[in-house]
Amino acid sequence: MVRTRQGFTLVEMAIVLLVMGVVLAVITSLISSIPNLKSTETEAETLAGNFQRARNTALFTNNTFYLEFDLDENTYRGYLIERVDGESREKEKFDHSLASSNGLVAISVGLSGRVETGKVRVTFLPDGSAEQVAVYLGEPPLASQTVIMNRYGGTTKILKGEEPLQLEKQWSENLESF
């Protein structure tokens, strides 16, 4: 009488569990990267981190770094201009898209006013300075979060609601307030 074993061996069971774990990890990472599932608060924190990343990249590479917002496509990207042998090349560092429920409502750069359509480029100079920027995030036309980046220090603030960019036009006359 020949007896056959039923079920899996320990090695076969380990391989099945390993494959199931890898598939579960891939599915989880795909679901978490879907922009619709991210909250406006999370997108504001991501944007604040990308402002710091852009400033630090400009400082550490001693090159000009650009952060370009496309309000129509609801995306922004960061790229570096590298100069090699007298030629300049664009090297993309990151590209980020947002959902319409927590997307780009408008941007204010310096004293230029509020921009609601088109492309807006923020330039980080090699010393890390850039224009003061306010990015309004939410479901258009209402902004639920405002991310403000300071011009010289590069610090960012995340505020609830829509806060206008407050720049003192006669800052040289009011030095005590700075």
Short mmCIF file of C-alpha atoms in Angstrom, two decimals:
data_model
loop_
_atom_site.label_atom_id
_atom_site.label_comp_id
_atom_site.label_asym_id
_atom_site.label_seq_id
_atom_site.Cartn_x
_atom_site.Cartn_y
_atom_site.Cartn_z
CA MET A 1 0.00 0.00 0.00
CA VAL A 2 1.52 3.28 -1.15
CA ARG A 3 0.77 6.24 1.03
CA THR A 4 0.85 9.77 -0.43
CA ARG A 5 1.28 12.88 1.64
CA GLN A 6 -1.44 15.45 1.60
CA GLY A 7 -0.93 19.21 1.93
CA PHE A 8 2.10 21.47 1.56
CA THR A 9 5.58 20.98 2.91
CA LEU A 10 7.10 23.65 5.13
CA VAL A 11 9.19 25.06 2.26
CA GLU A 12 6.18 25.24 -0.06
CA MET A 13 4.16 27.00 2.64
CA ALA A 14 6.96 29.54 3.20
CA ILE A 15 7.15 30.31 -0.53
CA VAL A 16 3.37 30.80 -0.75
CA LEU A 17 3.43 33.15 2.26
CA LEU A 18 6.37 35.09 0.80
CA VAL A 19 4.60 35.56 -2.55
CA MET A 20 1.40 36.65 -0.80
CA GLY A 21 3.37 39.15 1.31
CA VAL A 22 5.05 40.67 -1.75
CA VAL A 23 1.73 40.96 -3.61
CA LEU A 24 0.10 42.58 -0.57
CA ALA A 25 2.97 45.07 -0.22
CA VAL A 26 2.76 46.05 -3.90
CA ILE A 27 -1.02 46.52 -3.75
CA THR A 28 -0.76 48.59 -0.56
CA SER A 29 1.87 50.88 -2.05
CA LEU A 30 -0.18 51.35 -5.23
CA ILE A 31 -3.31 52.24 -3.28
CA SER A 32 -1.47 54.72 -1.04
CA SER A 33 0.03 56.52 -4.05
CA ILE A 34 -3.36 57.29 -5.60
CA PRO A 35 -3.79 61.08 -5.31
CA ASN A 36 -7.55 60.88 -4.62
CA LEU A 37 -6.91 59.15 -1.32
CA LYS A 38 -4.57 61.83 0.01
CA SER A 39 -6.00 64.61 2.14
CA THR A 40 -5.34 68.28 1.55
CA GLU A 41 -3.34 68.36 4.80
CA THR A 42 -1.07 65.58 3.51
CA GLU A 43 -0.61 67.37 0.18
CA ALA A 44 0.24 70.60 2.04
CA GLU A 45 2.90 68.78 4.07
CA THR A 46 4.28 67.20 0.90
CA LEU A 47 4.45 70.60 -0.81
CA ALA A 48 6.18 72.16 2.22
CA GLY A 49 8.73 69.33 2.10
CA ASN A 50 9.26 69.86 -1.62
CA PHE A 51 9.87 73.58 -1.03
CA GLN A 52 12.61 72.63 1.44
CA ARG A 53 13.96 70.03 -0.98
CA ALA A 54 14.11 72.61 -3.81
CA ARG A 55 15.90 75.16 -1.61
CA ASN A 56 18.39 72.62 -0.28
CA THR A 57 19.13 71.28 -3.76
CA ALA A 58 19.87 74.81 -4.99
CA LEU A 59 22.15 75.42 -2.00
CA PHE A 60 24.04 72.13 -2.13
CA THR A 61 24.55 72.01 -5.90
CA ASN A 62 25.19 75.76 -6.25
CA ASN A 63 22.85 75.75 -9.25
CA THR A 64 19.49 77.33 -10.02
CA PHE A 65 16.54 75.09 -9.17
CA TYR A 66 13.06 75.58 -10.61
CA LEU A 67 9.74 74.56 -9.12
CA GLU A 68 7.11 74.78 -11.85
CA PHE A 69 3.39 74.65 -11.04
CA ASP A 70 0.86 73.82 -13.75
CA LEU A 71 -2.50 75.00 -12.42
CA ASP A 72 -4.44 73.65 -15.40
CA GLU A 73 -3.02 70.13 -15.12
CA ASN A 74 -2.92 70.19 -11.28
CA THR A 75 0.74 69.16 -11.14
CA TYR A 76 4.08 70.56 -10.10
CA ARG A 77 7.61 69.49 -10.84
CA GLY A 78 11.08 70.38 -9.70
CA TYR A 79 14.07 70.48 -11.97
CA LEU A 80 17.66 71.61 -11.89
CA ILE A 81 19.56 73.42 -14.59
CA GLU A 82 23.01 71.84 -14.89
CA ARG A 83 25.75 73.43 -16.93
CA VAL A 84 28.20 71.06 -18.55
CA ASP A 85 30.82 72.30 -21.04
CA GLY A 86 29.01 75.58 -21.58
CA GLU A 87 25.66 73.91 -22.28
CA SER A 88 22.73 73.93 -19.91
CA ARG A 89 20.60 70.83 -19.39
CA GLU A 90 17.37 70.36 -17.51
CA LYS A 91 17.52 67.52 -14.97
CA GLU A 92 14.16 66.62 -13.42
CA LYS A 93 14.27 65.87 -9.69
CA PHE A 94 10.60 65.22 -8.93
CA ASP A 95 7.14 65.37 -10.47
CA HIS A 96 3.97 65.44 -8.37
CA SER A 97 0.32 65.36 -9.41
CA LEU A 98 -2.63 66.24 -7.21
CA ALA A 99 -6.28 65.19 -7.26
CA SER A 100 -8.92 67.77 -8.11
CA SER A 101 -10.38 67.44 -4.61
CA ASN A 102 -7.16 68.68 -3.01
CA GLY A 103 -5.43 70.34 -5.92
CA LEU A 104 -3.90 73.68 -6.76
CA VAL A 105 -6.44 76.49 -6.45
CA ALA A 106 -4.10 79.46 -6.96
CA ILE A 107 -0.56 80.72 -6.36
CA SER A 108 0.74 84.11 -5.27
CA VAL A 109 4.40 84.82 -5.97
CA GLY A 110 5.91 87.95 -4.46
CA LEU A 111 4.01 91.07 -5.38
CA SER A 112 2.70 89.67 -8.67
CA GLY A 113 -0.75 88.84 -7.32
CA ARG A 114 -2.89 85.74 -7.42
CA VAL A 115 -2.58 83.40 -10.42
CA GLU A 116 -5.34 80.82 -10.99
CA THR A 117 -4.54 79.37 -14.44
CA GLY A 118 -1.48 78.53 -16.48
CA LYS A 119 2.04 77.80 -15.34
CA VAL A 120 3.92 79.50 -12.53
CA ARG A 121 7.65 79.05 -12.00
CA VAL A 122 9.40 79.66 -8.69
CA THR A 123 13.16 80.09 -9.08
CA PHE A 124 15.53 79.09 -6.27
CA LEU A 125 18.85 80.83 -6.73
CA PRO A 126 22.14 79.11 -5.81
CA ASP A 127 22.13 80.95 -2.45
CA GLY A 128 18.76 79.34 -1.63
CA SER A 129 16.67 82.49 -1.92
CA ALA A 130 13.43 82.65 -3.88
CA GLU A 131 10.40 84.90 -4.07
CA GLN A 132 7.93 84.62 -1.24
CA VAL A 133 5.24 82.18 -2.33
CA ALA A 134 1.75 81.27 -1.17
CA VAL A 135 0.16 78.15 -2.65
CA TYR A 136 -3.55 77.61 -2.07
CA LEU A 137 -4.70 73.98 -1.98
CA GLY A 138 -8.23 72.60 -1.95
CA GLU A 139 -11.19 72.02 -4.21
CA PRO A 140 -11.59 75.03 -6.52
CA PRO A 141 -12.71 77.74 -5.99
CA LEU A 142 -12.23 77.35 -2.21
CA ALA A 143 -8.84 76.79 -0.63
CA SER A 144 -8.74 74.72 2.54
CA GLN A 145 -4.96 74.97 3.11
CA THR A 146 -2.37 77.64 2.40
CA VAL A 147 1.35 76.85 2.20
CA ILE A 148 3.55 79.94 2.55
CA MET A 149 7.29 79.85 1.92
CA ASN A 150 9.45 82.62 3.35
CA ARG A 151 11.72 84.37 0.86
CA TYR A 152 15.10 84.25 2.58
CA GLY A 153 14.92 81.67 5.35
CA GLY A 154 13.12 79.12 3.22
CA THR A 155 10.85 78.21 6.12
CA THR A 156 7.32 77.13 5.31
CA LYS A 157 4.06 77.62 7.16
CA ILE A 158 0.90 75.61 6.61
CA LEU A 159 -2.27 77.52 7.48
CA LYS A 160 -5.89 76.39 7.49
CA GLY A 161 -8.12 78.17 5.03
CA GLU A 162 -7.08 80.81 2.55
CA GLU A 163 -4.58 83.33 3.88
CA PRO A 164 -3.47 86.11 1.53
CA LEU A 165 0.24 86.61 0.98
CA GLN A 166 1.19 89.59 3.14
CA LEU A 167 4.21 91.39 1.77
CA GLU A 168 5.09 94.82 3.04
CA LYS A 169 5.70 96.95 -0.05
CA GLN A 170 7.61 99.58 1.93
CA TRP A 171 9.63 97.12 4.01
CA SER A 172 12.67 99.41 4.07
CA GLU A 173 10.66 102.00 6.01
CA ASN A 174 9.45 99.51 8.63
CA LEU A 175 12.60 97.61 9.55
CA GLU A 176 11.56 97.28 13.21
CA SER A 177 8.70 94.97 12.27
CA PHE A 178 11.04 92.47 10.59
#
